[in-house]
Amino acid sequence: MAVLKLKEKIGYGFGDFASSMFWKMFSMYLLFFYTDVFGISAAVVGTMFLITRIWDTALDPIIGIISDRTDTKWGKFRPYLLWVAIPFGMIGILTFSTPELSQSGKVIYAYITYTLMMMVYSAINVPYASLMGVMTPDIKSRTTLSTFRFIFAFAGSILVLATAEPLVALLGKTNDGIDLQSGWQMTIVIYAIIASVLFYLTFAWTRERVKPPMSQKTSLKADLKNLATNKPWFILLGAGVCTLIFNSLRDGSAIYYFKYYFNRQEAFTIPLSDLSINYSTLYLVLGQAANIVGVVLAKPVSDRIGKKNTFMYAMIVAAVLSCMFFTFGENDLFLIFFFQFLISICAGSVFPLLWSMYADIADYSEWKTGRRATGLIFSSSSMSQKLGWTLGGALTGWMLAFYGFEANVAQTEEARTGIRLMLSFIPAAGAVLSAIFIIFYKLSDAFMIKVSDELEERRLKENVDHLS
């Protein structure tokens, strides 16, 4: 069994650093960009998120099926990191561009560019996620690999959250003030270049080692049939969707919270410069730093009490803390940031477990059926991420409209209360549902060690039979 070197772990982490930069731009800033910069209503954006992301969610299994059937000298999944890196960056720039169009033209442009963005995101992220399942067959190594992945993921998020608003202000600066449209576009250009380079390094520094059984013949019907009877897959899909709803609602509402409820945006100005750091930036960066703490804690805690229990308890605690968040007022600055730190630790600990558990499900499926469909199974992890994000993003836009939100004006008391609910009780419901789903997950760590050992014996025997 090959031991993964540090360089390969870092290389794999680079891929999620790149993905998370754009994921965080979408989840934190895109709704705000559309409403307050491009000038599209929150209700229209909420509907657009639902329509475009449902299509994109359905696309993920297709990408998984295609990548499972890809056969190149580089493997099944690594080539997509090379092929899609540049289109990923270019379409990202177009998504955050603001051409002079009529109101209907803006909506059409947003639909087209955002749909394309989600398609290229799937085309590179599904194979990237699947890559973890074939880099090593060892379940402990996968948790370590997943930990590296999410440390880099949250590091990419921190980079964006710490620099996005200052860069927009700096790059959009004019004699008459700040050109937000130009500032956002130039900021994305920088992130697109970084992401494209990092995807290439992931391609160059990783290797695929776990192969499908030699006797396995290509059969989409058989793969889909096996997936349809895989109960742990359905359970983890439900838990993943609810977890992402929880995170998407809290992330998407944060910038509105500080702009329209908190009423104090600027925290301080960087000495010897004109750059101001907002409370929202500090809040979001703190959350990502706490996510990294959660990622680091996930492995030692799960080694002691198991992945399932770690996941379940983290979501329960996150739900309780989120409900308490509603009670904080404008003067409770310390409590607002302290609870953000605690909630984000819980959220961060879940993600490496989620992806490691999908790798376990791929092994379980091979052990049970004799067939391995890594791309198809891992596409479900991306699908749950997209679907949860879809529902969370659409709910954020719709609820803003429901509570009477209007961009760039003083909000009514109803709207301010609604924004507070979107950071507390409403996402807490998603966390509770996630914990309920995971109660029914039956693939314990001890059972998966047995499965992994038996699969290793099968592969060795098959190799010997093939050579003889």
PDB file of C-alpha atoms in Angstrom, residues 1-13 131-149 205-210:
ATOM      1  CA  MET A   1       0.000   0.000   0.000  1.00  0.00           C
ATOM      2  CA  ALA A   2       1.608   3.249  -1.168  1.00  0.00           C
ATOM      3  CA  VAL A   3       2.271   5.891   1.472  1.00  0.00           C
ATOM      4  CA  LEU A   4       1.203   9.377   0.425  1.00  0.00           C
ATOM      5  CA  LYS A   5       4.051  11.863   0.609  1.00  0.00           C
ATOM      6  CA  LEU A   6       3.590  15.367   1.964  1.00  0.00           C
ATOM      7  CA  LYS A   7       3.980  16.904  -1.512  1.00  0.00           C
ATOM      8  CA  GLU A   8       1.072  14.840  -2.836  1.00  0.00           C
ATOM      9  CA  LYS A   9      -1.139  15.764   0.117  1.00  0.00           C
ATOM     10  CA  ILE A  10      -0.342  19.438  -0.440  1.00  0.00           C
ATOM     11  CA  GLY A  11      -0.940  19.053  -4.171  1.00  0.00           C
ATOM     12  CA  TYR A  12      -4.364  17.581  -3.508  1.00  0.00           C
ATOM     13  CA  GLY A  13      -5.092  20.410  -1.086  1.00  0.00           C
ATOM     14  CA  LEU A 131      -9.594  11.657  -7.113  1.00  0.00           C
ATOM     15  CA  MET A 132      -9.398  11.154  -3.331  1.00  0.00           C
ATOM     16  CA  GLY A 133     -11.110   7.782  -3.685  1.00  0.00           C
ATOM     17  CA  VAL A 134      -8.384   6.446  -5.993  1.00  0.00           C
ATOM     18  CA  MET A 135      -5.247   8.009  -4.485  1.00  0.00           C
ATOM     19  CA  THR A 136      -5.188   5.485  -1.610  1.00  0.00           C
ATOM     20  CA  PRO A 137      -7.322   2.532  -0.426  1.00  0.00           C
ATOM     21  CA  ASP A 138      -6.508   3.151   3.265  1.00  0.00           C
ATOM     22  CA  ILE A 139      -9.463   4.704   5.169  1.00  0.00           C
ATOM     23  CA  LYS A 140      -7.228   6.406   7.761  1.00  0.00           C
ATOM     24  CA  SER A 141      -5.094   7.936   5.012  1.00  0.00           C
ATOM     25  CA  ARG A 142      -8.250   9.201   3.345  1.00  0.00           C
ATOM     26  CA  THR A 143      -9.282  11.034   6.493  1.00  0.00           C
ATOM     27  CA  THR A 144      -5.800  12.569   6.632  1.00  0.00           C
ATOM     28  CA  LEU A 145      -6.030  13.473   2.941  1.00  0.00           C
ATOM     29  CA  SER A 146      -9.471  14.960   3.508  1.00  0.00           C
ATOM     30  CA  THR A 147      -8.062  16.973   6.415  1.00  0.00           C
ATOM     31  CA  PHE A 148      -5.343  18.409   4.173  1.00  0.00           C
ATOM     32  CA  ARG A 149      -7.962  19.164   1.567  1.00  0.00           C
ATOM     33  CA  TRP A 205       1.560  16.460  -7.982  1.00  0.00           C
ATOM     34  CA  THR A 206      -1.035  13.673  -7.519  1.00  0.00           C
ATOM     35  CA  ARG A 207      -1.347  10.079  -8.748  1.00  0.00           C
ATOM     36  CA  GLU A 208      -4.198   7.566  -9.160  1.00  0.00           C
ATOM     37  CA  ARG A 209      -3.554   4.151  -7.569  1.00  0.00           C
ATOM     38  CA  VAL A 210      -6.880   2.395  -6.904  1.00  0.00           C
TER      39      VAL A 210
END
